[in-house]
Coordinates of C-alpha atoms in Angstrom, one line a residue:
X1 CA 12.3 -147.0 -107.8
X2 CA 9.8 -145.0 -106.0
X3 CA 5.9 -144.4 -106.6
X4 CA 4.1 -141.1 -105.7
X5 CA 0.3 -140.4 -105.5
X6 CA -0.3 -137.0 -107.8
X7 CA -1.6 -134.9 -104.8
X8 CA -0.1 -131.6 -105.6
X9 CA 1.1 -128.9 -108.1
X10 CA 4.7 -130.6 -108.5
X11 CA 3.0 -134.3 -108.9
X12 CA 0.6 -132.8 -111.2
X13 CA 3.1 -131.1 -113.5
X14 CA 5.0 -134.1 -113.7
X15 CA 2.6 -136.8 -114.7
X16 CA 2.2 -134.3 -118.0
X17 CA 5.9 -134.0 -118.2
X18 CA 6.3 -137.8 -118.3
X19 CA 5.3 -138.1 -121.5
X20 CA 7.6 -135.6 -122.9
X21 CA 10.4 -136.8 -121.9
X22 CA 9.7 -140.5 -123.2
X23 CA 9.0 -139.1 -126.4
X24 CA 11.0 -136.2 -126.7
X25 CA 13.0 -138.3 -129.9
X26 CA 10.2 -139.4 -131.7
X27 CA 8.6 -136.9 -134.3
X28 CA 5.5 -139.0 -135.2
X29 CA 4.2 -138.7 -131.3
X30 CA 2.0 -135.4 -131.3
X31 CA 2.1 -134.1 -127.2
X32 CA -1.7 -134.3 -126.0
X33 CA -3.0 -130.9 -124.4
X34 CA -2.2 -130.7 -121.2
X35 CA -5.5 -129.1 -120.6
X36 CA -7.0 -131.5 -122.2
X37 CA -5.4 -134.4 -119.7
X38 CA -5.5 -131.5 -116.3
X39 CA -9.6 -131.5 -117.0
X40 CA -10.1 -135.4 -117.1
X41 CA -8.9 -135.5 -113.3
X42 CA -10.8 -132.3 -112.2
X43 CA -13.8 -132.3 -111.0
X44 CA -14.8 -129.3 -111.6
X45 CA -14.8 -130.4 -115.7
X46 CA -15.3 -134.1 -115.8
X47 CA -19.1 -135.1 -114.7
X48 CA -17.8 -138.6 -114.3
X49 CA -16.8 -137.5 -110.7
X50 CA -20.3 -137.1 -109.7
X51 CA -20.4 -141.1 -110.0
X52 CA -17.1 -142.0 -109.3
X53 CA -13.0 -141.6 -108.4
X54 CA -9.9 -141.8 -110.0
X55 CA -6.5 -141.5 -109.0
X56 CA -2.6 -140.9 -110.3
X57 CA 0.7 -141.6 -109.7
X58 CA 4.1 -141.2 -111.1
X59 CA 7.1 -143.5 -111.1
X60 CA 10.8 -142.1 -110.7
X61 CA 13.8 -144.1 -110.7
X62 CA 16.6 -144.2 -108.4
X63 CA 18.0 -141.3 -109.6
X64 CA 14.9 -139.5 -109.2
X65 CA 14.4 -139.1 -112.5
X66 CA 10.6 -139.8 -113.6
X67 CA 10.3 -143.2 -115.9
X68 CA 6.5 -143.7 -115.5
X69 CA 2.8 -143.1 -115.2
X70 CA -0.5 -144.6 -114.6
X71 CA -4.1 -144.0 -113.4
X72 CA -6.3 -145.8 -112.1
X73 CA -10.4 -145.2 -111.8
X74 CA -14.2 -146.3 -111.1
X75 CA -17.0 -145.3 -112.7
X76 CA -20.0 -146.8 -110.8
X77 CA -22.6 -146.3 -113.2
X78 CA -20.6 -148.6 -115.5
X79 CA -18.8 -150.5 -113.2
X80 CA -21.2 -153.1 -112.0
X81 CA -22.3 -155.1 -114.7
X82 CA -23.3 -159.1 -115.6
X83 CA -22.3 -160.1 -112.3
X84 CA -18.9 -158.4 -112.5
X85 CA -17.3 -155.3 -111.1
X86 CA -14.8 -153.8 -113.2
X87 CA -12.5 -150.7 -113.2
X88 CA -9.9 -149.0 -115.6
X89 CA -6.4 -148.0 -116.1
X90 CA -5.2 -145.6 -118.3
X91 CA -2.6 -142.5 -119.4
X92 CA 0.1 -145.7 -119.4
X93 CA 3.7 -144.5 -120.1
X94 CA 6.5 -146.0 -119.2
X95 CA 10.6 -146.6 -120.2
X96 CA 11.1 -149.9 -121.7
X97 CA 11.6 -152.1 -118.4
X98 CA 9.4 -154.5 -117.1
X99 CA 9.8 -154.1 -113.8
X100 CA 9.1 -150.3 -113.8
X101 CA 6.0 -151.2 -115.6
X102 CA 5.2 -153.9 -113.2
X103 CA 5.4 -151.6 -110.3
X104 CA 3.0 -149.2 -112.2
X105 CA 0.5 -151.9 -112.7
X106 CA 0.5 -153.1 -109.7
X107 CA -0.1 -149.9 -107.2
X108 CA -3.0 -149.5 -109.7
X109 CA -4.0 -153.1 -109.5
X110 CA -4.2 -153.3 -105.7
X111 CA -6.1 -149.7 -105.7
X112 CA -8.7 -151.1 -107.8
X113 CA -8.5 -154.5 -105.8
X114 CA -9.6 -152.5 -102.5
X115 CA -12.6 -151.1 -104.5
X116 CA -14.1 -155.0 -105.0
X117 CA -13.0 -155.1 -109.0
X118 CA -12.7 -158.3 -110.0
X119 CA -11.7 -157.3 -113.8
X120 CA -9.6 -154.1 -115.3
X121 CA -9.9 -152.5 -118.6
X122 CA -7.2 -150.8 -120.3
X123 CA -5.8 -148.6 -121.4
X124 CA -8.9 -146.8 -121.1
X125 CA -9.9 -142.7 -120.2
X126 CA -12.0 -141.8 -116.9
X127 CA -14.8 -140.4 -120.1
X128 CA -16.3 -141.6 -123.0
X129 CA -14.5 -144.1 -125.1
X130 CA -14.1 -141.2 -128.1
X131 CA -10.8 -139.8 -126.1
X132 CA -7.8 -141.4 -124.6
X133 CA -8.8 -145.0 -125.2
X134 CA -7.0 -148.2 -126.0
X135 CA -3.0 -149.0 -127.1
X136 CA -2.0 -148.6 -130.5
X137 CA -1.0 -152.1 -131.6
X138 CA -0.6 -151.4 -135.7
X139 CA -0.3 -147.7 -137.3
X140 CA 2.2 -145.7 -135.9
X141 CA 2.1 -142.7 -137.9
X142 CA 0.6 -139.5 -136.8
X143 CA -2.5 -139.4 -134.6
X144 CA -5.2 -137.9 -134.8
X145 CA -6.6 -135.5 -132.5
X146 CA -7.8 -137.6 -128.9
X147 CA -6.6 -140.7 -130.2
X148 CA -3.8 -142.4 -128.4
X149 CA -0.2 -143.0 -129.6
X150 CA 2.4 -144.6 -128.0
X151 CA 5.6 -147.1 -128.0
X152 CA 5.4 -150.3 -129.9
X153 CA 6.8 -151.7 -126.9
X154 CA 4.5 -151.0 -124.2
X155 CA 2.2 -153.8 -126.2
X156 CA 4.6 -157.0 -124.9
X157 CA 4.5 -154.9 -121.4
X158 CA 0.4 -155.2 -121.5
X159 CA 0.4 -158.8 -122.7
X160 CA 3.8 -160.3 -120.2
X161 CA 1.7 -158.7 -117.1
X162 CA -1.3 -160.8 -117.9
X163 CA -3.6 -158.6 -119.8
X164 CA -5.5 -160.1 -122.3
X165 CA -7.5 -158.3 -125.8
X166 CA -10.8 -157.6 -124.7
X167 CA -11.5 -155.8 -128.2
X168 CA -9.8 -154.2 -131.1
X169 CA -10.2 -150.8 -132.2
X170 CA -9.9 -150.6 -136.0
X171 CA -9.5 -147.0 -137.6
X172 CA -9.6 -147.3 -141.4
X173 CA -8.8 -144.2 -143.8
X174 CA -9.2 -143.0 -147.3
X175 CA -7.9 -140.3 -150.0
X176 CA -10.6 -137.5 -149.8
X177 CA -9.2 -136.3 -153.1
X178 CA -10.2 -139.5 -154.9
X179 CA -13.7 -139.4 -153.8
X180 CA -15.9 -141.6 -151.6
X181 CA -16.7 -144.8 -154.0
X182 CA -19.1 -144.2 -156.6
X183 CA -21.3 -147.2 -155.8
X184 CA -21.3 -145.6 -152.0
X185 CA -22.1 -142.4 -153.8
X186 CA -25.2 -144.1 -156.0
X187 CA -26.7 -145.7 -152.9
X188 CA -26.6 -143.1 -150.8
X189 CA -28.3 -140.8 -153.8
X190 CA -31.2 -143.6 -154.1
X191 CA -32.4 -143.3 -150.3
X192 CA -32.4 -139.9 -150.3
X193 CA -34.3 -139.8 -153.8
X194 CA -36.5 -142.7 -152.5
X195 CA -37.2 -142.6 -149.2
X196 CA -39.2 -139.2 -148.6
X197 CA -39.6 -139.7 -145.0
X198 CA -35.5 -139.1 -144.5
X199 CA -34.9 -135.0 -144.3
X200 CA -31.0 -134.2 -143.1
X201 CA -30.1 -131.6 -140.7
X202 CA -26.1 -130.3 -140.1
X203 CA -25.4 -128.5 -137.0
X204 CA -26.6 -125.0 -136.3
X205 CA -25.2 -123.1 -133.7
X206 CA -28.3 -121.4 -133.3
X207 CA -30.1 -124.7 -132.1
X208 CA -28.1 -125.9 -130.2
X209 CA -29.9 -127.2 -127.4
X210 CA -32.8 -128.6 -129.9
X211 CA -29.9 -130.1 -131.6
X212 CA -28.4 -131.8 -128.7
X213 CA -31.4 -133.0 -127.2
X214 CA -31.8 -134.6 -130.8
X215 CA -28.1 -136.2 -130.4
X216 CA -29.0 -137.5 -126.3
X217 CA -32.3 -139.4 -127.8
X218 CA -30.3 -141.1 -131.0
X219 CA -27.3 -141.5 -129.1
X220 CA -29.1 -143.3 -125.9
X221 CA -31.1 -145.8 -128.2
X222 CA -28.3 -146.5 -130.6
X223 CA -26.4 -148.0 -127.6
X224 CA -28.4 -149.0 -125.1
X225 CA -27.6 -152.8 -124.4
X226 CA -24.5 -152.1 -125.6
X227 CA -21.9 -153.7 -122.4
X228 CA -21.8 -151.0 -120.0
X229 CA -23.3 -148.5 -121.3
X230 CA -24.8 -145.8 -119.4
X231 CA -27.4 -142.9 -120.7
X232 CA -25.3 -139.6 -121.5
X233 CA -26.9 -136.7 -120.2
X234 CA -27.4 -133.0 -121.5
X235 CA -24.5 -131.7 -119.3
X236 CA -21.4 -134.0 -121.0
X237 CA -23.0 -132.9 -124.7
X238 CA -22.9 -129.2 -124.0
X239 CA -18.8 -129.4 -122.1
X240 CA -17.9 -131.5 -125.3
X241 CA -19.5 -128.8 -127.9
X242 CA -17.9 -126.0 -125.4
X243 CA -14.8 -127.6 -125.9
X244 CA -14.7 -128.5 -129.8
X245 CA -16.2 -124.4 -130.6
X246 CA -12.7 -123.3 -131.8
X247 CA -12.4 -126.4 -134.1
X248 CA -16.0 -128.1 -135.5
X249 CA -17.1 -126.9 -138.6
X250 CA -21.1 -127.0 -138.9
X251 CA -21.5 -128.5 -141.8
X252 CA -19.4 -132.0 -140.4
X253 CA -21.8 -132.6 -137.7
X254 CA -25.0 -133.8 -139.7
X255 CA -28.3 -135.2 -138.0
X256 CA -30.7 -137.6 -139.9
X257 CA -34.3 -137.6 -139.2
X258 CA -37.4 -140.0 -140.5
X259 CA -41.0 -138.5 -140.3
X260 CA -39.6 -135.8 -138.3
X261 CA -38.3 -138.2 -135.9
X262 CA -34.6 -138.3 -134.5
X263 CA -32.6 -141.3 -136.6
X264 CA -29.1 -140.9 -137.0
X265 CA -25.9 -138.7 -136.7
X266 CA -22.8 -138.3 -137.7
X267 CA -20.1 -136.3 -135.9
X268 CA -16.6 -135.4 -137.6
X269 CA -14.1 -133.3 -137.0
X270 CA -10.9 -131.8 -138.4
X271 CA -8.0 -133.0 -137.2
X272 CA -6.5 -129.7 -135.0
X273 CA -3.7 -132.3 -133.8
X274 CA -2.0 -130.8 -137.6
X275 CA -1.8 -127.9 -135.1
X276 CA -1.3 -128.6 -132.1
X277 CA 1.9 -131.2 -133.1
X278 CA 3.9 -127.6 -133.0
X279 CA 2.3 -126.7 -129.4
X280 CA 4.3 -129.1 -126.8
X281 CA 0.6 -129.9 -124.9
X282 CA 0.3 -125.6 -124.3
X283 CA -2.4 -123.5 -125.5
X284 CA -1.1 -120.3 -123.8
X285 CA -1.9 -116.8 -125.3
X286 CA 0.4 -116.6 -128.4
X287 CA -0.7 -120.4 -129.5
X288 CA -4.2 -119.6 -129.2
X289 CA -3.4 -116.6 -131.9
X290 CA -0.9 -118.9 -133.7
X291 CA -3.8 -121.8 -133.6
X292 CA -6.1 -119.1 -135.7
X293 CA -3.6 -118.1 -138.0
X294 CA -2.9 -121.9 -138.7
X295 CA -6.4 -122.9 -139.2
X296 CA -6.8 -119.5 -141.4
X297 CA -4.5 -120.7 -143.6
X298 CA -5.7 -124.0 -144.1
X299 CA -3.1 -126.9 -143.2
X300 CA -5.1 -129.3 -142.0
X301 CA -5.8 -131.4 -144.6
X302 CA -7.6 -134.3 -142.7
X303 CA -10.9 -134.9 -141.5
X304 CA -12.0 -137.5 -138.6
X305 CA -15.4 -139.2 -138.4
X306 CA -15.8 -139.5 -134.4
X307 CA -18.9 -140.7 -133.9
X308 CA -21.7 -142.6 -136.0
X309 CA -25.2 -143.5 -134.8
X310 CA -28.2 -144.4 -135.4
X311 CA -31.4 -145.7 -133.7
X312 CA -32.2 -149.3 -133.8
X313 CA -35.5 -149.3 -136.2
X314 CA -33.9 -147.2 -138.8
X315 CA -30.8 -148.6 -139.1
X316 CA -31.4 -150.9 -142.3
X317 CA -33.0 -147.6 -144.3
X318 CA -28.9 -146.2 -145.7
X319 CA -29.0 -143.2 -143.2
X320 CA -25.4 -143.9 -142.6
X321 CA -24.2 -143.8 -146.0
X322 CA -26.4 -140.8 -146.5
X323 CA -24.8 -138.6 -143.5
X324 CA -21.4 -139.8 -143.8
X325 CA -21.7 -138.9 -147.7
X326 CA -22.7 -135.3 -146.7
X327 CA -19.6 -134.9 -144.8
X328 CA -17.1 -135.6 -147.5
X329 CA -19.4 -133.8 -149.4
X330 CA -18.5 -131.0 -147.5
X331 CA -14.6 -131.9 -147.3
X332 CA -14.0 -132.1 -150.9
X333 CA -16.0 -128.9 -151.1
X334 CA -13.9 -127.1 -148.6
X335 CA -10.7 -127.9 -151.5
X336 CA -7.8 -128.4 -148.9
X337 CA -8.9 -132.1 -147.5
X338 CA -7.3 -134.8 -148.5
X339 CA -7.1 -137.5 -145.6
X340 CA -10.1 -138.8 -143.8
X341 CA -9.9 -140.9 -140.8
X342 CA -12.9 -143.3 -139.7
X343 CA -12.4 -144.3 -136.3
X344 CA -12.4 -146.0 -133.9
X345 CA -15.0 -148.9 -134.8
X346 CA -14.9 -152.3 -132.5
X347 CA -14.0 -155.5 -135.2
X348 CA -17.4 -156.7 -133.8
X349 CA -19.7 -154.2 -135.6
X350 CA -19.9 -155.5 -138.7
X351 CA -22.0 -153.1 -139.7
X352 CA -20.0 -150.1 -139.7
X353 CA -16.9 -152.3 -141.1
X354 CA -18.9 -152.7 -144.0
X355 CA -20.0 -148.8 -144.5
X356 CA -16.3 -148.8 -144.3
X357 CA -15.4 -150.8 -146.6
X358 CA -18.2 -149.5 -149.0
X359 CA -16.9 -145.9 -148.8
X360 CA -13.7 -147.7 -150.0
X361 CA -11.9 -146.9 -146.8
X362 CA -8.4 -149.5 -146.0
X363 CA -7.4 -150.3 -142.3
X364 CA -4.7 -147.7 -141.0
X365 CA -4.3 -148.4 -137.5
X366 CA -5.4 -150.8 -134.3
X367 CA -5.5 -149.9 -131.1
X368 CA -6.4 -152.6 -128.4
X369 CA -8.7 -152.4 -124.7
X370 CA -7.2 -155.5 -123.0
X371 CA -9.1 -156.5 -119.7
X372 CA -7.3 -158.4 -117.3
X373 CA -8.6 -160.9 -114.6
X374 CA -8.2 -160.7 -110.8

């Protein structure tokens, strides 16, 4: 078996290729966007190089045939916490052998070894932790768009190499048709009816920047002292709305505010991954027309709650289950949602596991971050 660095054009078209191949028999995996995966490892799109460095590399076997993939990264804002340096590995794939895995988590091991990491995270994305992050343990039925999917196998891989669960990632999901819970439904009535101080806002294109200025202040005080957490800036807000334009629909995205004052938002999306399953990871010309045709006609029938958050001293006033009511509010509206997906949420919040439960939402899938030890 041989390992190459991705360094050039044939490298880089065959770290996305990898992945087809290992799936190309299985009709549940939905191939990411190669776009998607190009702009996490280029500069030029992913602000996360202006404070760190990642790296690639592909495995091919004897036959020179490629079996593998893995990358490796450091972001130094986050890296350096509680006494501890840590790095990440991620975009994992790999035949079913040990020792091909092996040799992939070692090159990346000794990589992050050189950079004074003393612990690894993974499978993890060189980004926020909304895209690309953790291995899907339970739930292996269709993803949803950004979330991974991948062999049942690669699990005993993870755990034989060392790698032990640093959290689980629990999505739960519900029938949109039925309706959110009517208890959910009275309570988030009663704050709104009560509390006069709470006014709700959905997203307006026309505000943007006012609008995501609003989402920087909630988002930085909902999860500051949160482990390694690191202030998002203006710049990552506006490429993420850039890149969601085609898809979001205004009146998913919802802001909560209390005297006037930024509280709380909620940030859902439908699932375009109903579309791009028939794409192969290309959004040439003619898919981009065939994308808008799809979406015209209405056949995604699922909705994904992305992000939820709110700032510390409001969080015991219902704002939650006020906004996330407005968006299926919205979905059962709309007439052709039926599936809603609420993920990921750590199975430390307690919090959110209980909006979940309370919207009447059942666990549909776990994904894992394992951290290993060096």
């Amino acid at each position: 078996m041989q390992i190459q660095e991705v360094n050039n054009s044939k490298s880089k078209k065959a770290f996305l290729d990898v992945a087809r191949l290992l799936y190309k028999n299985d009709d549940v995996w939905v191939c990411p966007m190669d776009q998607d995966i190009i702009n996490v490892f280029d500069p030029n799109h992913n602000i996360y190089f202006t404070h760190g460095t990642a790296i690639r590399w592909v495995l091919k076997d004897d036959q020179g045939n490629f079996i593998g993939r893995i990358a490796a990264f450091i972001n130094e804002k986050k890296a350096d916490f509680d006494g501890k340096r840590g790095g990440g590995i991620g975009f994992f794939e790999c035949i079913n052998d040990k020792e091909a895995a092996f040799k992939l988590f070692d090159i990346a091991r000794a990589w992050l070894v050189e950079r004074k990491v003393n612990y690894i995270l993974g499978p993890i994305n060189f980004g926020e932790n909304d895209f690309f992050w953790g291995l899907l343990v339970k739930g292996f039925t269709n993803p949803s768009y950004g979330m991974n999917y991948n062999h049942p196998y690669y699990e005993q891989l993870f755990l034989e190499y060392g790698f032990n669960v640093k959290v689980q990632q629990l999505t739960n999901s519900l029938n949109v048709k039925e309706g959110l819970d009517p208890r959910f439904v009275k309570v988030a009535n009663y704050v709104l009816k009560k509390k006069k101080s709470i006014t709700l806002r959905h997203l307006d294109k026309k505000h943007f920047d006012e609008l995501a200025d609003d989402f920087i202040e909630i988002y930085n005080k909902a999860w500051t002292g949160h482990e390694n957490f690191t202030p998002i800036k203006k710049e990552y807000i506006r490429d993420t709305f850039n890149k969601i334009k085609p898809i979001y629909e205004q009146k998913f995205i919802w802001f909560a505010y209390v005297d006037g004052n930024p509280a709380g938002f909620v940030f859902c999306l439908p699932d375009v991954n109903q579309i791009f399953k028939h794409f192969n990871g290309k959004l040439n010309l003619w898919n981009k027309v065939r994308f808008l045709i799809l979406k015209q006609r209405k056949v995604i029938n699922r909705i994904r709650v992305i992000a939820l958050g709110t700032v510390p001293e409001y969080q015991n006033m219902g704002l939650e289950s006020v906004m996330t009511a407005k968006c299926f509010e919205r979905a059962l509206e709309a007439g052709h949602y039926t599936d809603g997906e609420l993920s990921w949420v750590g199975d430390f919040n307690d919090k959110m596991l209980a909006i979940h439960k309370g919207l009447g939402a059942v666990l549909d899938k776990v994904h894992i971050t394992y951290e290993l030890h060096l």
